[in-house]
């Protein structure tokens, strides 16, 4: 393996490659150098080394479906194509009964997880959502409920006058099993002011995840990239996740979310290239050496990019999602029909040279 180093003529890159090969942590400066100076083949090899160390040749998927309770939202993030104010003709909100009807559609089907995320509804409170997940659990006790981004949690918990711990404990009592990674965007506060100035702070996002982890509730973390952020801001975002993970070990997966331009007020920026997506996955894989899984969310980037991303450090393609996740379809997602059977997802993984592994929501092999 050390012969690889002989082919790297840039001294800084050779030094970083040496660290990655020997399993040492890379610094923020190293991360920046990888973003700026490393070519794609080198990034693929380096990300592959870290990937192999952590996940071998396995590429995970699960069987899940999504529920988006509402697109009504009190916030106005500039990149969001999906939210609508209360009363807008394009807004929706499902009743408990309508959402249970979605759950019942999967009766008798081998799904293991429901992912529930929507807008921050002005009047749906913690008791409303607690009751919803209680009813879902009553109907199907074995279903893992991964629900509510830190942004939704912040609103419902603070409105109820509860502490973060009390709110999380309450929801766990109703059936909450884990927390998805949304709402992180980019942690840099200056940048946040430009793209989502009303949204709760990054500090609050990190605190909610930290408290969840300390209560034994695992979570994911996302990063919205490919808009006006700099590489340094991406590295800072990942550093804050790596630091929190060092304390709690509660993050299961990191999910880079590529900014999509349709129907939102930042569309003039366009979208970054697939090369940039692959670079971002690779740097994330080597930088976040303590987060076990890097998820390529295929409905957003498309099956083919997701498949190639397996050679740039990703090891998880999320689920055989049988639903339309409108937060992406409205923003111009690559996959207009985000549903893949386990056979299709397994074939896609095998064709890329990896071993398909069905997992549960805790990454136990099924
Ligand atoms: O926080 C909104 C993003 C996120 C756009 O935990 C956009 O398994 C791109 O959190 N272009 C919500 N992204 C989705 C989310 C998620 C997705 C998949 C898996 C998991 C998981 C979590 O969607 C928001 C925001 O960052 N988003 N608008 C857009 N135009
Ligand atoms: Fe609301 Fe989430 Fe859209 Fe922001 S990204 S406006 S919080 S639905």
mmCIF file with all atom_site columns, C-alpha atoms in Angstrom, residues 240-356:
data_model
loop_
_atom_site.group_PDB
_atom_site.id
_atom_site.type_symbol
_atom_site.label_atom_id
_atom_site.label_alt_id
_atom_site.label_comp_id
_atom_site.label_asym_id
_atom_site.label_entity_id
_atom_site.label_seq_id
_atom_site.pdbx_PDB_ins_code
_atom_site.Cartn_x
_atom_site.Cartn_y
_atom_site.Cartn_z
_atom_site.occupancy
_atom_site.B_iso_or_equiv
_atom_site.pdbx_formal_charge
_atom_site.auth_seq_id
_atom_site.auth_comp_id
_atom_site.auth_asym_id
_atom_site.auth_atom_id
_atom_site.pdbx_PDB_model_num
ATOM 1   C CA . UNK A 1 240 ? -18.505 20.017 15.046  1.00 0.00 ? 240 UNK A CA 1
ATOM 2   C CA . UNK A 1 241 ? -20.161 16.678 14.305  1.00 0.00 ? 241 UNK A CA 1
ATOM 3   C CA . UNK A 1 242 ? -16.907 14.773 14.818  1.00 0.00 ? 242 UNK A CA 1
ATOM 4   C CA . UNK A 1 243 ? -16.368 16.555 18.162  1.00 0.00 ? 243 UNK A CA 1
ATOM 5   C CA . UNK A 1 244 ? -19.882 15.751 19.390  1.00 0.00 ? 244 UNK A CA 1
ATOM 6   C CA . UNK A 1 245 ? -19.586 12.162 18.223  1.00 0.00 ? 245 UNK A CA 1
ATOM 7   C CA . UNK A 1 246 ? -16.361 11.825 20.223  1.00 0.00 ? 246 UNK A CA 1
ATOM 8   C CA . UNK A 1 247 ? -18.441 12.505 23.343  1.00 0.00 ? 247 UNK A CA 1
ATOM 9   C CA . UNK A 1 248 ? -21.707 10.707 22.636  1.00 0.00 ? 248 UNK A CA 1
ATOM 10  C CA . UNK A 1 249 ? -21.152 8.112  19.876  1.00 0.00 ? 249 UNK A CA 1
ATOM 11  C CA . UNK A 1 250 ? -24.838 8.612  19.051  1.00 0.00 ? 250 UNK A CA 1
ATOM 12  C CA . UNK A 1 251 ? -24.678 9.431  15.330  1.00 0.00 ? 251 UNK A CA 1
ATOM 13  C CA . UNK A 1 252 ? -25.356 6.453  13.109  1.00 0.00 ? 252 UNK A CA 1
ATOM 14  C CA . UNK A 1 253 ? -24.948 8.114  9.747   1.00 0.00 ? 253 UNK A CA 1
ATOM 15  C CA . UNK A 1 254 ? -23.862 11.292 8.033   1.00 0.00 ? 254 UNK A CA 1
ATOM 16  C CA . UNK A 1 255 ? -25.987 12.296 5.038   1.00 0.00 ? 255 UNK A CA 1
ATOM 17  C CA . UNK A 1 256 ? -24.696 14.980 2.692   1.00 0.00 ? 256 UNK A CA 1
ATOM 18  C CA . UNK A 1 257 ? -27.711 16.582 0.962   1.00 0.00 ? 257 UNK A CA 1
ATOM 19  C CA . UNK A 1 258 ? -26.989 18.206 -2.381  1.00 0.00 ? 258 UNK A CA 1
ATOM 20  C CA . UNK A 1 259 ? -28.771 21.534 -2.815  1.00 0.00 ? 259 UNK A CA 1
ATOM 21  C CA . UNK A 1 260 ? -31.445 21.207 -5.519  1.00 0.00 ? 260 UNK A CA 1
ATOM 22  C CA . UNK A 1 261 ? -32.524 24.330 -7.313  1.00 0.00 ? 261 UNK A CA 1
ATOM 23  C CA . UNK A 1 262 ? -36.130 23.916 -8.505  1.00 0.00 ? 262 UNK A CA 1
ATOM 24  C CA . UNK A 1 263 ? -38.862 26.126 -7.087  1.00 0.00 ? 263 UNK A CA 1
ATOM 25  C CA . UNK A 1 264 ? -36.913 27.997 -4.448  1.00 0.00 ? 264 UNK A CA 1
ATOM 26  C CA . UNK A 1 265 ? -35.416 31.439 -4.184  1.00 0.00 ? 265 UNK A CA 1
ATOM 27  C CA . UNK A 1 266 ? -31.790 30.300 -4.489  1.00 0.00 ? 266 UNK A CA 1
ATOM 28  C CA . UNK A 1 267 ? -32.292 28.558 -7.830  1.00 0.00 ? 267 UNK A CA 1
ATOM 29  C CA . UNK A 1 268 ? -30.173 31.164 -9.673  1.00 0.00 ? 268 UNK A CA 1
ATOM 30  C CA . UNK A 1 269 ? -27.146 29.442 -8.101  1.00 0.00 ? 269 UNK A CA 1
ATOM 31  C CA . UNK A 1 270 ? -27.664 26.291 -10.141 1.00 0.00 ? 270 UNK A CA 1
ATOM 32  C CA . UNK A 1 271 ? -26.444 22.941 -8.876  1.00 0.00 ? 271 UNK A CA 1
ATOM 33  C CA . UNK A 1 272 ? -22.962 21.547 -8.362  1.00 0.00 ? 272 UNK A CA 1
ATOM 34  C CA . UNK A 1 273 ? -21.615 18.744 -10.565 1.00 0.00 ? 273 UNK A CA 1
ATOM 35  C CA . UNK A 1 274 ? -21.540 15.004 -9.843  1.00 0.00 ? 274 UNK A CA 1
ATOM 36  C CA . UNK A 1 275 ? -17.756 15.373 -9.509  1.00 0.00 ? 275 UNK A CA 1
ATOM 37  C CA . UNK A 1 276 ? -18.381 17.752 -6.627  1.00 0.00 ? 276 UNK A CA 1
ATOM 38  C CA . UNK A 1 277 ? -20.839 15.288 -5.054  1.00 0.00 ? 277 UNK A CA 1
ATOM 39  C CA . UNK A 1 278 ? -18.268 12.497 -5.188  1.00 0.00 ? 278 UNK A CA 1
ATOM 40  C CA . UNK A 1 279 ? -15.534 14.722 -3.810  1.00 0.00 ? 279 UNK A CA 1
ATOM 41  C CA . UNK A 1 280 ? -17.800 15.732 -0.958  1.00 0.00 ? 280 UNK A CA 1
ATOM 42  C CA . UNK A 1 281 ? -18.681 12.118 -0.090  1.00 0.00 ? 281 UNK A CA 1
ATOM 43  C CA . UNK A 1 282 ? -15.009 11.146 -0.152  1.00 0.00 ? 282 UNK A CA 1
ATOM 44  C CA . UNK A 1 283 ? -13.794 13.978 2.086   1.00 0.00 ? 283 UNK A CA 1
ATOM 45  C CA . UNK A 1 284 ? -16.694 13.343 4.475   1.00 0.00 ? 284 UNK A CA 1
ATOM 46  C CA . UNK A 1 285 ? -15.734 9.654  4.691   1.00 0.00 ? 285 UNK A CA 1
ATOM 47  C CA . UNK A 1 286 ? -12.115 10.295 5.594   1.00 0.00 ? 286 UNK A CA 1
ATOM 48  C CA . UNK A 1 287 ? -12.806 13.301 7.843   1.00 0.00 ? 287 UNK A CA 1
ATOM 49  C CA . UNK A 1 288 ? -15.674 11.775 9.853   1.00 0.00 ? 288 UNK A CA 1
ATOM 50  C CA . UNK A 1 289 ? -13.683 8.768  10.950  1.00 0.00 ? 289 UNK A CA 1
ATOM 51  C CA . UNK A 1 290 ? -15.864 8.239  14.032  1.00 0.00 ? 290 UNK A CA 1
ATOM 52  C CA . UNK A 1 291 ? -19.277 8.260  12.310  1.00 0.00 ? 291 UNK A CA 1
ATOM 53  C CA . UNK A 1 292 ? -19.812 4.705  11.117  1.00 0.00 ? 292 UNK A CA 1
ATOM 54  C CA . UNK A 1 293 ? -21.959 5.266  8.031   1.00 0.00 ? 293 UNK A CA 1
ATOM 55  C CA . UNK A 1 294 ? -22.047 7.731  5.123   1.00 0.00 ? 294 UNK A CA 1
ATOM 56  C CA . UNK A 1 295 ? -25.426 7.643  3.466   1.00 0.00 ? 295 UNK A CA 1
ATOM 57  C CA . UNK A 1 296 ? -26.012 8.402  -0.206  1.00 0.00 ? 296 UNK A CA 1
ATOM 58  C CA . UNK A 1 297 ? -29.654 9.361  -0.244  1.00 0.00 ? 297 UNK A CA 1
ATOM 59  C CA . UNK A 1 298 ? -30.487 7.951  -3.660  1.00 0.00 ? 298 UNK A CA 1
ATOM 60  C CA . UNK A 1 299 ? -33.934 9.502  -4.254  1.00 0.00 ? 299 UNK A CA 1
ATOM 61  C CA . UNK A 1 300 ? -32.186 12.879 -4.177  1.00 0.00 ? 300 UNK A CA 1
ATOM 62  C CA . UNK A 1 301 ? -29.024 12.247 -6.205  1.00 0.00 ? 301 UNK A CA 1
ATOM 63  C CA . UNK A 1 302 ? -30.374 9.479  -8.444  1.00 0.00 ? 302 UNK A CA 1
ATOM 64  C CA . UNK A 1 303 ? -29.554 5.769  -8.595  1.00 0.00 ? 303 UNK A CA 1
ATOM 65  C CA . UNK A 1 304 ? -26.503 6.104  -10.817 1.00 0.00 ? 304 UNK A CA 1
ATOM 66  C CA . UNK A 1 305 ? -24.702 8.723  -8.742  1.00 0.00 ? 305 UNK A CA 1
ATOM 67  C CA . UNK A 1 306 ? -25.604 6.757  -5.613  1.00 0.00 ? 306 UNK A CA 1
ATOM 68  C CA . UNK A 1 307 ? -24.077 3.657  -7.175  1.00 0.00 ? 307 UNK A CA 1
ATOM 69  C CA . UNK A 1 308 ? -20.824 5.444  -8.102  1.00 0.00 ? 308 UNK A CA 1
ATOM 70  C CA . UNK A 1 309 ? -20.696 7.065  -4.666  1.00 0.00 ? 309 UNK A CA 1
ATOM 71  C CA . UNK A 1 310 ? -20.064 3.600  -3.168  1.00 0.00 ? 310 UNK A CA 1
ATOM 72  C CA . UNK A 1 311 ? -16.558 3.911  -4.654  1.00 0.00 ? 311 UNK A CA 1
ATOM 73  C CA . UNK A 1 312 ? -16.150 7.302  -2.949  1.00 0.00 ? 312 UNK A CA 1
ATOM 74  C CA . UNK A 1 313 ? -16.767 6.287  0.637   1.00 0.00 ? 313 UNK A CA 1
ATOM 75  C CA . UNK A 1 314 ? -20.521 5.819  1.006   1.00 0.00 ? 314 UNK A CA 1
ATOM 76  C CA . UNK A 1 315 ? -21.788 2.544  2.446   1.00 0.00 ? 315 UNK A CA 1
ATOM 77  C CA . UNK A 1 316 ? -25.509 3.108  2.900   1.00 0.00 ? 316 UNK A CA 1
ATOM 78  C CA . UNK A 1 317 ? -28.137 3.742  0.241   1.00 0.00 ? 317 UNK A CA 1
ATOM 79  C CA . UNK A 1 318 ? -31.016 4.260  2.689   1.00 0.00 ? 318 UNK A CA 1
ATOM 80  C CA . UNK A 1 319 ? -34.162 2.394  1.839   1.00 0.00 ? 319 UNK A CA 1
ATOM 81  C CA . UNK A 1 320 ? -36.387 0.748  -0.636  1.00 0.00 ? 320 UNK A CA 1
ATOM 82  C CA . UNK A 1 321 ? -38.556 3.809  -0.199  1.00 0.00 ? 321 UNK A CA 1
ATOM 83  C CA . UNK A 1 322 ? -42.044 3.299  -1.466  1.00 0.00 ? 322 UNK A CA 1
ATOM 84  C CA . UNK A 1 323 ? -43.332 6.828  -1.360  1.00 0.00 ? 323 UNK A CA 1
ATOM 85  C CA . UNK A 1 324 ? -42.880 10.260 -2.843  1.00 0.00 ? 324 UNK A CA 1
ATOM 86  C CA . UNK A 1 325 ? -40.830 12.439 -0.554  1.00 0.00 ? 325 UNK A CA 1
ATOM 87  C CA . UNK A 1 326 ? -42.096 15.800 -1.669  1.00 0.00 ? 326 UNK A CA 1
ATOM 88  C CA . UNK A 1 327 ? -39.371 17.828 0.049   1.00 0.00 ? 327 UNK A CA 1
ATOM 89  C CA . UNK A 1 328 ? -37.124 16.562 -2.776  1.00 0.00 ? 328 UNK A CA 1
ATOM 90  C CA . UNK A 1 329 ? -39.493 16.082 -5.658  1.00 0.00 ? 329 UNK A CA 1
ATOM 91  C CA . UNK A 1 330 ? -40.536 19.729 -5.297  1.00 0.00 ? 330 UNK A CA 1
ATOM 92  C CA . UNK A 1 331 ? -36.870 20.803 -5.285  1.00 0.00 ? 331 UNK A CA 1
ATOM 93  C CA . UNK A 1 332 ? -36.137 18.836 -8.477  1.00 0.00 ? 332 UNK A CA 1
ATOM 94  C CA . UNK A 1 333 ? -34.863 15.470 -7.191  1.00 0.00 ? 333 UNK A CA 1
ATOM 95  C CA . UNK A 1 334 ? -33.227 13.180 -9.751  1.00 0.00 ? 334 UNK A CA 1
ATOM 96  C CA . UNK A 1 335 ? -35.542 10.299 -9.010  1.00 0.00 ? 335 UNK A CA 1
ATOM 97  C CA . UNK A 1 336 ? -39.153 11.137 -9.781  1.00 0.00 ? 336 UNK A CA 1
ATOM 98  C CA . UNK A 1 337 ? -40.363 7.751  -8.630  1.00 0.00 ? 337 UNK A CA 1
ATOM 99  C CA . UNK A 1 338 ? -38.349 6.966  -5.497  1.00 0.00 ? 338 UNK A CA 1
ATOM 100 C CA . UNK A 1 339 ? -39.100 3.302  -5.091  1.00 0.00 ? 339 UNK A CA 1
ATOM 101 C CA . UNK A 1 340 ? -36.694 0.375  -5.496  1.00 0.00 ? 340 UNK A CA 1
ATOM 102 C CA . UNK A 1 341 ? -37.292 -3.227 -4.644  1.00 0.00 ? 341 UNK A CA 1
ATOM 103 C CA . UNK A 1 342 ? -34.688 -5.053 -2.544  1.00 0.00 ? 342 UNK A CA 1
ATOM 104 C CA . UNK A 1 343 ? -33.717 -7.019 -5.665  1.00 0.00 ? 343 UNK A CA 1
ATOM 105 C CA . UNK A 1 344 ? -33.122 -3.798 -7.612  1.00 0.00 ? 344 UNK A CA 1
ATOM 106 C CA . UNK A 1 345 ? -31.108 -2.151 -4.850  1.00 0.00 ? 345 UNK A CA 1
ATOM 107 C CA . UNK A 1 346 ? -29.063 -5.354 -4.330  1.00 0.00 ? 346 UNK A CA 1
ATOM 108 C CA . UNK A 1 347 ? -28.311 -5.624 -8.055  1.00 0.00 ? 347 UNK A CA 1
ATOM 109 C CA . UNK A 1 348 ? -27.241 -2.000 -8.161  1.00 0.00 ? 348 UNK A CA 1
ATOM 110 C CA . UNK A 1 349 ? -24.847 -2.538 -5.249  1.00 0.00 ? 349 UNK A CA 1
ATOM 111 C CA . UNK A 1 350 ? -23.447 -5.808 -6.656  1.00 0.00 ? 350 UNK A CA 1
ATOM 112 C CA . UNK A 1 351 ? -22.791 -4.207 -10.039 1.00 0.00 ? 351 UNK A CA 1
ATOM 113 C CA . UNK A 1 352 ? -20.563 -1.664 -8.270  1.00 0.00 ? 352 UNK A CA 1
ATOM 114 C CA . UNK A 1 353 ? -18.524 -4.473 -6.686  1.00 0.00 ? 353 UNK A CA 1
ATOM 115 C CA . UNK A 1 354 ? -19.962 -4.331 -3.160  1.00 0.00 ? 354 UNK A CA 1
ATOM 116 C CA . UNK A 1 355 ? -21.936 -6.738 -1.031  1.00 0.00 ? 355 UNK A CA 1
ATOM 117 C CA . UNK A 1 356 ? -25.579 -5.734 -0.469  1.00 0.00 ? 356 UNK A CA 1
#
